[in-house]
PDB file of C-alpha atoms and ligand atoms in Angstrom:
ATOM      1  CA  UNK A   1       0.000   0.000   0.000  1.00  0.00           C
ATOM      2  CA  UNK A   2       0.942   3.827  -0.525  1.00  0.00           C
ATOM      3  CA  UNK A   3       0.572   6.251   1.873  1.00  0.00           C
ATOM      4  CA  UNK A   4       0.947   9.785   1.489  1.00  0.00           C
ATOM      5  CA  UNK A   5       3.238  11.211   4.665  1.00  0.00           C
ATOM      6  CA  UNK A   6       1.662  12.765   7.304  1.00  0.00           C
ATOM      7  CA  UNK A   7       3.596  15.729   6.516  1.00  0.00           C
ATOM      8  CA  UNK A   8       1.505  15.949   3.428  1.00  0.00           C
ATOM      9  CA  UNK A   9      -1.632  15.861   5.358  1.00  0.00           C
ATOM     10  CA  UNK A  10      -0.868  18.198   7.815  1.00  0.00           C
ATOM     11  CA  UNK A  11       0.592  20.455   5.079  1.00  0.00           C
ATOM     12  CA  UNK A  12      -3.171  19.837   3.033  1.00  0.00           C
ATOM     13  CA  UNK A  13      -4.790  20.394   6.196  1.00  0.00           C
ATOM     14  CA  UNK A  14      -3.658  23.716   6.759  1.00  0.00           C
ATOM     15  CA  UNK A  15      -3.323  24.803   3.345  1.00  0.00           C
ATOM     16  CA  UNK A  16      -7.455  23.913   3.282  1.00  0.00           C
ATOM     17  CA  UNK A  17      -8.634  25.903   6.580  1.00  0.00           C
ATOM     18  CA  UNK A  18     -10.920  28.239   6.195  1.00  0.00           C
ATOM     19  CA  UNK A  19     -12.888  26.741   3.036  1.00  0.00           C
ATOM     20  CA  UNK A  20     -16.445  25.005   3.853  1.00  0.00           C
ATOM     21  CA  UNK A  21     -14.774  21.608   3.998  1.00  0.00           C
ATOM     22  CA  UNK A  22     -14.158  18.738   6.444  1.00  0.00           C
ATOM     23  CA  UNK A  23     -12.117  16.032   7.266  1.00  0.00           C
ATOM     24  CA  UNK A  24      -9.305  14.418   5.256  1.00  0.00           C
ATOM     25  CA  UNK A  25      -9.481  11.140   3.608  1.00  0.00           C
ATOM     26  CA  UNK A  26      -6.628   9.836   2.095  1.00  0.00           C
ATOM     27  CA  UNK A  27      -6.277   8.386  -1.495  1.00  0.00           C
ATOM     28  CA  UNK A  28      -5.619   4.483  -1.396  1.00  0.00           C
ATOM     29  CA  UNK A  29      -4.320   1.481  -3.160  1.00  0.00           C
ATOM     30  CA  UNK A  30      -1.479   0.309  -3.911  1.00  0.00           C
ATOM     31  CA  UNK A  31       2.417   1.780  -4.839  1.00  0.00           C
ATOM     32  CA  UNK A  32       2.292  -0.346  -8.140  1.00  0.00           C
ATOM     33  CA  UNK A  33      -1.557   0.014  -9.555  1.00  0.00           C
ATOM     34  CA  UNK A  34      -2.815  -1.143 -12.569  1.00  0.00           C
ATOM     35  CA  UNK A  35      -4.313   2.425 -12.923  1.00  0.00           C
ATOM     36  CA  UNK A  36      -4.471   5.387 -10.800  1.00  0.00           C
ATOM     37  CA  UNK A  37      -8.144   6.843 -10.806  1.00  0.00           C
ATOM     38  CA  UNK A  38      -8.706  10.510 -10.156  1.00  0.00           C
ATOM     39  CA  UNK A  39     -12.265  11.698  -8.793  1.00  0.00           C
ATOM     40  CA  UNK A  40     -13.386  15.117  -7.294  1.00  0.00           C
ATOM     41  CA  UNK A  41     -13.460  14.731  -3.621  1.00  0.00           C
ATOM     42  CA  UNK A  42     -14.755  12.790  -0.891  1.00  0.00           C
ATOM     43  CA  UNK A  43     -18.283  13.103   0.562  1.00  0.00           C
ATOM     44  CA  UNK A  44     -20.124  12.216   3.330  1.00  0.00           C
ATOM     45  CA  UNK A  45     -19.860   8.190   3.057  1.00  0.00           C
ATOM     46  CA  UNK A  46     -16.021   8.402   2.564  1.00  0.00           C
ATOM     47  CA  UNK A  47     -15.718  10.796   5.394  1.00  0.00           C
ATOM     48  CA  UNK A  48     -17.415   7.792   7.644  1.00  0.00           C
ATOM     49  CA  UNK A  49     -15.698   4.987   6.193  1.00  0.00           C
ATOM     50  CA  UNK A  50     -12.250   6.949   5.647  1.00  0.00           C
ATOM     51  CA  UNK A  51     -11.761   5.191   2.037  1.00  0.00           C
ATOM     52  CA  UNK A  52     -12.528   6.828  -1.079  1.00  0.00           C
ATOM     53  CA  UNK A  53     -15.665   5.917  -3.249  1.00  0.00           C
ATOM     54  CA  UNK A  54     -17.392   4.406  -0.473  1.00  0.00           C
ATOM     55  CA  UNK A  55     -20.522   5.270  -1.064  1.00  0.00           C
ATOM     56  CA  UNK A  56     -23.468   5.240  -4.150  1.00  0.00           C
ATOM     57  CA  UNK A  57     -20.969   6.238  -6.576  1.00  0.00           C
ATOM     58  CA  UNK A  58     -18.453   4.062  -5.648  1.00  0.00           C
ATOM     59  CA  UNK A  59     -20.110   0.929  -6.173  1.00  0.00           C
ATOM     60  CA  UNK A  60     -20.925   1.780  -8.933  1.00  0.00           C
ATOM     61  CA  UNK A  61     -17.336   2.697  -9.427  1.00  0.00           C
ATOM     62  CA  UNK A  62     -16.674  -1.151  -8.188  1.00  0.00           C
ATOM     63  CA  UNK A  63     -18.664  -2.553 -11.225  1.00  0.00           C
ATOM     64  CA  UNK A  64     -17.179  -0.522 -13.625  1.00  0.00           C
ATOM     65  CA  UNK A  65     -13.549  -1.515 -12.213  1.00  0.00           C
ATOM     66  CA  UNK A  66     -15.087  -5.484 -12.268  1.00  0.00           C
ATOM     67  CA  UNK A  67     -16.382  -5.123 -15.710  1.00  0.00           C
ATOM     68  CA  UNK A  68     -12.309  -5.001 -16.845  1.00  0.00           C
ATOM     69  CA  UNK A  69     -11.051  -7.655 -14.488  1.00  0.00           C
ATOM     70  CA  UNK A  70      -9.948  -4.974 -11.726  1.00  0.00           C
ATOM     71  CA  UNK A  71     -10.937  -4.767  -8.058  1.00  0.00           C
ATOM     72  CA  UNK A  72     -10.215  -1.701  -5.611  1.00  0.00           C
ATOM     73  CA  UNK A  73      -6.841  -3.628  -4.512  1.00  0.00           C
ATOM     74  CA  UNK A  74      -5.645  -3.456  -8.131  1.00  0.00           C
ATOM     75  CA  UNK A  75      -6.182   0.489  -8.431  1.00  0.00           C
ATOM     76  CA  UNK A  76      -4.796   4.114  -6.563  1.00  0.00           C
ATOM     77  CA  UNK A  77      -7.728   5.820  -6.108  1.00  0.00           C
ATOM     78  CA  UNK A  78      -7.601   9.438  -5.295  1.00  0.00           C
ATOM     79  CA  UNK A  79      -9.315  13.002  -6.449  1.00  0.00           C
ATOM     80  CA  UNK A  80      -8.519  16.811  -6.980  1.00  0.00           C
ATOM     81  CA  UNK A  81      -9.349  17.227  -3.267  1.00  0.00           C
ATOM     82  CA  UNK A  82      -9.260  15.295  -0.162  1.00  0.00           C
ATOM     83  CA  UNK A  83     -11.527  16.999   1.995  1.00  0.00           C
ATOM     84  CA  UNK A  84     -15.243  16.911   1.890  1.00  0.00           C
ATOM     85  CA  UNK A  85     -16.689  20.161   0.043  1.00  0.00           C
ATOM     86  CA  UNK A  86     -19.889  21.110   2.175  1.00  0.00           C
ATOM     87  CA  UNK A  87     -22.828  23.488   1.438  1.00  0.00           C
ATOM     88  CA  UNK A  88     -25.506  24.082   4.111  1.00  0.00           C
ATOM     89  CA  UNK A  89     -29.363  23.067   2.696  1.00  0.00           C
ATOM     90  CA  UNK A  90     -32.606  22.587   4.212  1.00  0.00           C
ATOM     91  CA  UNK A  91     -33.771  19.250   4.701  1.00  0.00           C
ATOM     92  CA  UNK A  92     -37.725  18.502   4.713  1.00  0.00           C
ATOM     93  CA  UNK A  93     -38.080  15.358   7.418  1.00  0.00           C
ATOM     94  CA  UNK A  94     -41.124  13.085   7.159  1.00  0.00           C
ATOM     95  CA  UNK A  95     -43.019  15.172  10.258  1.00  0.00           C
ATOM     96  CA  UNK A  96     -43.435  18.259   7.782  1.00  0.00           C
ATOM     97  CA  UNK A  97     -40.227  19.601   9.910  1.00  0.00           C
ATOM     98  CA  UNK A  98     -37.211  21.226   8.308  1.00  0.00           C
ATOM     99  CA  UNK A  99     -33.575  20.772   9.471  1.00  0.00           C
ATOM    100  CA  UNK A 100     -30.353  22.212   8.396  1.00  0.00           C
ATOM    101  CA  UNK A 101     -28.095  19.716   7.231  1.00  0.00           C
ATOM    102  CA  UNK A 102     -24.818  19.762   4.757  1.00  0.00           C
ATOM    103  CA  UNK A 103     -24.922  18.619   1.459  1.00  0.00           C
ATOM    104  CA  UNK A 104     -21.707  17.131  -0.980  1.00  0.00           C
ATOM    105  CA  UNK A 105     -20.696  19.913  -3.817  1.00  0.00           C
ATOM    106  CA  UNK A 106     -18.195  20.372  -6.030  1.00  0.00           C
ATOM    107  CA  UNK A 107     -14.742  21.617  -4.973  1.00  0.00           C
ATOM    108  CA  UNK A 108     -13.890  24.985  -5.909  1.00  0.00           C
ATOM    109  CA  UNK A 109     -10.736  26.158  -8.057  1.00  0.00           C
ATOM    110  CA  UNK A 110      -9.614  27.302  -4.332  1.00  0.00           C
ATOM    111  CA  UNK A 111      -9.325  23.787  -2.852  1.00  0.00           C
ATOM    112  CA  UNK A 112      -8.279  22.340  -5.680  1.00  0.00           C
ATOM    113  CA  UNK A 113      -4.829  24.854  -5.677  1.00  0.00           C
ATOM    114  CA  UNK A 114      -4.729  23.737  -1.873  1.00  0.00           C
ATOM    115  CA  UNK A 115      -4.783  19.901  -2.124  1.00  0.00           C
ATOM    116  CA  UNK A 116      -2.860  20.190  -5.312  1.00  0.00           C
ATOM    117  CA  UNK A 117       0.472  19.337  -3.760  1.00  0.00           C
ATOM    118  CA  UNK A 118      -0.906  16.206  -2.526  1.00  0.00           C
ATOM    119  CA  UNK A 119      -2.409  14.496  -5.885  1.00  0.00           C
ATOM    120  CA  UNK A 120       1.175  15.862  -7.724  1.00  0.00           C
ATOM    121  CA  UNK A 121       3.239  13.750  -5.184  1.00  0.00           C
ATOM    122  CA  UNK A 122       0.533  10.735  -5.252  1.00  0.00           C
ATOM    123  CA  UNK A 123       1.298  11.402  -9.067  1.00  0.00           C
ATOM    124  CA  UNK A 124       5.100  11.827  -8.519  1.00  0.00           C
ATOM    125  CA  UNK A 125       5.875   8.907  -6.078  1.00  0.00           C
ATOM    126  CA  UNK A 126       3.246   6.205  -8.090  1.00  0.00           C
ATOM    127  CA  UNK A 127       3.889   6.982 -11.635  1.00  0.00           C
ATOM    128  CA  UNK A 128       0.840   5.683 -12.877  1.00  0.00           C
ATOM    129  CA  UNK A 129       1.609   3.776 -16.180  1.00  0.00           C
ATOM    130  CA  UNK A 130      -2.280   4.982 -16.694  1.00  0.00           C
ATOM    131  CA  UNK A 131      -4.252   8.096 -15.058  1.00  0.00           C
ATOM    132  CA  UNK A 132      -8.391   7.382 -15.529  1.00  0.00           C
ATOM    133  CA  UNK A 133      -9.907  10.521 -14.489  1.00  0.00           C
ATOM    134  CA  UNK A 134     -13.739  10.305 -13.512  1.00  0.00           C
ATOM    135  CA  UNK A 135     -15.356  13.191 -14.767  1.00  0.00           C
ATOM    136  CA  UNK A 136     -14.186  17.111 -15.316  1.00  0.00           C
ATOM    137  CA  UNK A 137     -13.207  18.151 -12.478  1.00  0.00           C
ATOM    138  CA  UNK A 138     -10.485  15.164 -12.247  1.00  0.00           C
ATOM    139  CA  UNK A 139      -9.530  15.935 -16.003  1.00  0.00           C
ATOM    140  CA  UNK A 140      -9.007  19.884 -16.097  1.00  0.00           C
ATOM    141  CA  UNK A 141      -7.315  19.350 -13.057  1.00  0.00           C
ATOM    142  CA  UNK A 142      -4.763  17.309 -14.705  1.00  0.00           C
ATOM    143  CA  UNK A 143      -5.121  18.423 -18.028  1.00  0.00           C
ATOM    144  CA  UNK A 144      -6.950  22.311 -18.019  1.00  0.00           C
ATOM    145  CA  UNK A 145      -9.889  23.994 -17.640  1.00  0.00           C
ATOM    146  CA  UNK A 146     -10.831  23.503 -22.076  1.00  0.00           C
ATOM    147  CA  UNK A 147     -10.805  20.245 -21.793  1.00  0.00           C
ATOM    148  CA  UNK A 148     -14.418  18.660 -21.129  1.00  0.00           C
ATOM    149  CA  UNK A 149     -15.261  14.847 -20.697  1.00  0.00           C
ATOM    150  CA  UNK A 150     -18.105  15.407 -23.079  1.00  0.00           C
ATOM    151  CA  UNK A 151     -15.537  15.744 -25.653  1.00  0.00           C
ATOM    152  CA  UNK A 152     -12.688  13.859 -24.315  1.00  0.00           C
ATOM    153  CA  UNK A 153     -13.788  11.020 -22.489  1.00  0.00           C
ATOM    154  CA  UNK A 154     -12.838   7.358 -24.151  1.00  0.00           C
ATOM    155  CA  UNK A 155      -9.954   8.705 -25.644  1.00  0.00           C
ATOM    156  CA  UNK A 156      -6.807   7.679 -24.680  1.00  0.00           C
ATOM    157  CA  UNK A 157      -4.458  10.654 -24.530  1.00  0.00           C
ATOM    158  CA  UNK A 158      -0.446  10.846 -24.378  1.00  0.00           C
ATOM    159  CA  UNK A 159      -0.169  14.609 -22.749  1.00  0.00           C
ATOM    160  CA  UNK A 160       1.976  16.488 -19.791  1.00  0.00           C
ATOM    161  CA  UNK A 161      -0.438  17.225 -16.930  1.00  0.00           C
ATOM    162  CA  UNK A 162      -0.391  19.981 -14.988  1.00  0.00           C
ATOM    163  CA  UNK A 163       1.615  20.512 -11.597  1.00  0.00           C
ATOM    164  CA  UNK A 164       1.770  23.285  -8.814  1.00  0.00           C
ATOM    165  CA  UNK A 165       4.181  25.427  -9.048  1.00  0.00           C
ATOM    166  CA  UNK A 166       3.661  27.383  -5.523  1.00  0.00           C
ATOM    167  CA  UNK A 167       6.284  30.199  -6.468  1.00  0.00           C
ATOM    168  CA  UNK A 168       4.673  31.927  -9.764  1.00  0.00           C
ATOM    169  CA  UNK A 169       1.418  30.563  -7.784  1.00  0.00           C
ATOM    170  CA  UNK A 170      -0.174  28.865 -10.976  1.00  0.00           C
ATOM    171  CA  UNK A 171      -0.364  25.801 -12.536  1.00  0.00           C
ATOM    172  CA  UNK A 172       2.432  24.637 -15.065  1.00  0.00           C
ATOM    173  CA  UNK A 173       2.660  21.489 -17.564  1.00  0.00           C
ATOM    174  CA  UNK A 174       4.977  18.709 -16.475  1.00  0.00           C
ATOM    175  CA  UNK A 175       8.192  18.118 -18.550  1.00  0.00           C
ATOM    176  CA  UNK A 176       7.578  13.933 -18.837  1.00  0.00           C
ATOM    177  CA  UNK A 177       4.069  13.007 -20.799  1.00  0.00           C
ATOM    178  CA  UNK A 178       1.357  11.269 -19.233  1.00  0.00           C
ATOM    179  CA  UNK A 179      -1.506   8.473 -20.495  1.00  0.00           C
ATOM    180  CA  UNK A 180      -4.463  10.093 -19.402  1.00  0.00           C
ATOM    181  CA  UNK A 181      -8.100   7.972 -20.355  1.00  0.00           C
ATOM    182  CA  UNK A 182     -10.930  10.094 -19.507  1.00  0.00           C
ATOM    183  CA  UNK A 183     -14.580   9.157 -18.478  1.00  0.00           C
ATOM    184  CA  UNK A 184     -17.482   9.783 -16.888  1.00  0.00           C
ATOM    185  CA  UNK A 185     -17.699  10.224 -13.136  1.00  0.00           C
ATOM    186  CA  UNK A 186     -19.844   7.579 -11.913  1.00  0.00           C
ATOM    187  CA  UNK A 187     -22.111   9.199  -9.793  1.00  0.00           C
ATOM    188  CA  UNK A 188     -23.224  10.848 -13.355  1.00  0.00           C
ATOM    189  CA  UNK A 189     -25.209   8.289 -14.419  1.00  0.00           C
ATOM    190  CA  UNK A 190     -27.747   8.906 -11.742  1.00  0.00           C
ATOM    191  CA  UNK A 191     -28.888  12.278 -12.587  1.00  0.00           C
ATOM    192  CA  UNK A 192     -28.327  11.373 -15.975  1.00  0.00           C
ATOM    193  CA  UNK A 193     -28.976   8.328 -17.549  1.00  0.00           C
ATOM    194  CA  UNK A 194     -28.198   8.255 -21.050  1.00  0.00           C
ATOM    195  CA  UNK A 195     -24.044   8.751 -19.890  1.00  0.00           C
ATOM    196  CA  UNK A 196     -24.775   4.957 -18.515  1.00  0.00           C
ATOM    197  CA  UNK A 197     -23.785   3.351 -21.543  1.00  0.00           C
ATOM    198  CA  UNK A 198     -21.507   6.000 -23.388  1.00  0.00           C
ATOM    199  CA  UNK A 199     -19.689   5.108 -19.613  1.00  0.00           C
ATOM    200  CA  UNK A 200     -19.924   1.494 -19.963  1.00  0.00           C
ATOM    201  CA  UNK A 201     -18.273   2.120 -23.984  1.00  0.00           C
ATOM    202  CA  UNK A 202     -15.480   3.739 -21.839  1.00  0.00           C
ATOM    203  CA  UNK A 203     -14.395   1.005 -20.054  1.00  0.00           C
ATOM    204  CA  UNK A 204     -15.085  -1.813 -22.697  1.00  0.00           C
ATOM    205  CA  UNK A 205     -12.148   0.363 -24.408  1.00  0.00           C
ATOM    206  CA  UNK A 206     -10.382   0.616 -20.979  1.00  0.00           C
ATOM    207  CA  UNK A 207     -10.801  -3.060 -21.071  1.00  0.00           C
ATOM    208  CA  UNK A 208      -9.066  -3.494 -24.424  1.00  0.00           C
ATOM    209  CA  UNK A 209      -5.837  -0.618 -23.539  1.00  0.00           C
ATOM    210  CA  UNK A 210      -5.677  -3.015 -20.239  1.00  0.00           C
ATOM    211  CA  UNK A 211      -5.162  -5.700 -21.821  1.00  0.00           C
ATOM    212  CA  UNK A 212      -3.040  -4.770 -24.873  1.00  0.00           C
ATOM    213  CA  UNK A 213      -0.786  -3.484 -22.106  1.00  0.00           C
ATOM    214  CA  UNK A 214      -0.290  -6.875 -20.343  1.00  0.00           C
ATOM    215  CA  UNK A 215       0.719  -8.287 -23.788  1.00  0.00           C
ATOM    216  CA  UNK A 216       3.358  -5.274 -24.013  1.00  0.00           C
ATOM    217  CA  UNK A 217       4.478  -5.793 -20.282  1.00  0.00           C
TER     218      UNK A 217
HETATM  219  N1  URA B 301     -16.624  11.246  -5.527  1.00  0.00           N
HETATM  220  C1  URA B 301     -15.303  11.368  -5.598  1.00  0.00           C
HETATM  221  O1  URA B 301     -14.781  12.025  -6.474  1.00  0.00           O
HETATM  222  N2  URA B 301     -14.566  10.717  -4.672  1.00  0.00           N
HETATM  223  C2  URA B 301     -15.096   9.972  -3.715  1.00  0.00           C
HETATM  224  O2  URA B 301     -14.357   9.406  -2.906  1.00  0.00           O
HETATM  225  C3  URA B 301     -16.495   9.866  -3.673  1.00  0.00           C
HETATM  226  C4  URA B 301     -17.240  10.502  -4.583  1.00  0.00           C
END
């Protein structure tokens, strides 16, 4: 298994505070993975269990990973950010009552700069022979903000990704090139359906790249 220090946490932990997000969870798998998969950020399953993809999405992450042969142990899974992004929201309970409760969202372009050093040393220290990156916030993190899964996703793609550079405080392109296969983030198929099987397309292809890379090895 790789573990990202606890230098790196504590440095992600700070570098998070004051944003409306909680906990850490840290990526998991193992140093040599068949694939390293890159989501958005955990919610509120993963902050219970402490694993990534825990919860809805991530079984239906788990079937996707079965339909090519792969289980969780075989993969690094990570995402942008590695706290949970919360928004407040009113809950109706079953009484007619209302409660206040916090809701999963999207990470901001803030959080993602401050848990940035952590996914480019999970990048560094693994060297993934392939990054799968589940959905766009996963892929213009890596890749930049034009590039959309809509357009991208099933397409495996030789490119530099993009790494932290603290000092000029932006994002710069690596020097080594990367294989980067898009797709869908799983949760998508739930609020909407027809990405179900342009997803499941995606991994019969991630399938075939698998395997034509186990012939190569
Ligand atoms: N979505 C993600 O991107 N990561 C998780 O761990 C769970 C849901």
């Amino acid at each position: 298994m790789y573990k990202i220090s606890d230098e790196l946490v504590s440095l992600g932990i700070a570098r998070i505070e004051g944003f409306p997000v909680e906990g850490f969870v840290r990526g998991s798998g193992p140093l040599q993975p068949a694939v390293m998969l890159v989501g958005e950020a955990p919610g509120e399953n993963e902050l219970e269990t402490g694993l990534p993809f825990t919860g809805r999405a991530g079984k239906e992450l788990m079937l996707s990973l079965a339909s090519v042969g792969l289980s969780r142990d075989d993969v690094y899974i990570t995402s942008a950010v590695r706290s949970r992004p919360y928004k407040w929201g009113t809950k109706k309970k079953r009484n007619g009552d209302t409660e206040e409760r916090k809701y999963n969202r999207a990470p901001t372009k803030g959080e993602i700069i401050a848990h940035a050093p952590i996914l480019d040393a999970e990048i560094q220290d693994i060297q993934p022979p392939l990054i799968v990156t589940l959905g766009n916030v996963g892929l213009q993190r890596l890749i930049g903000k034009q590039a959309k899964v809509t357009e991208l996703h099933g397409v495996l793609l030789e490119t530099p990704i993009l790494i932290w550079d603290e000092t000029a405080g932006k994002f710069k392109e690596s020097e080594e090139s990367y294989h980067v296969f898009p797709t869908f983030h799983p949760a998508s198929v739930f609020y909407n359906p027809p990405v179900r099987s342009l997803k499941e397309d995606d991994w019969r292809k991630l399938g075939e790249i698998l395997k034509l890379k186990k012939v190569k090895d």
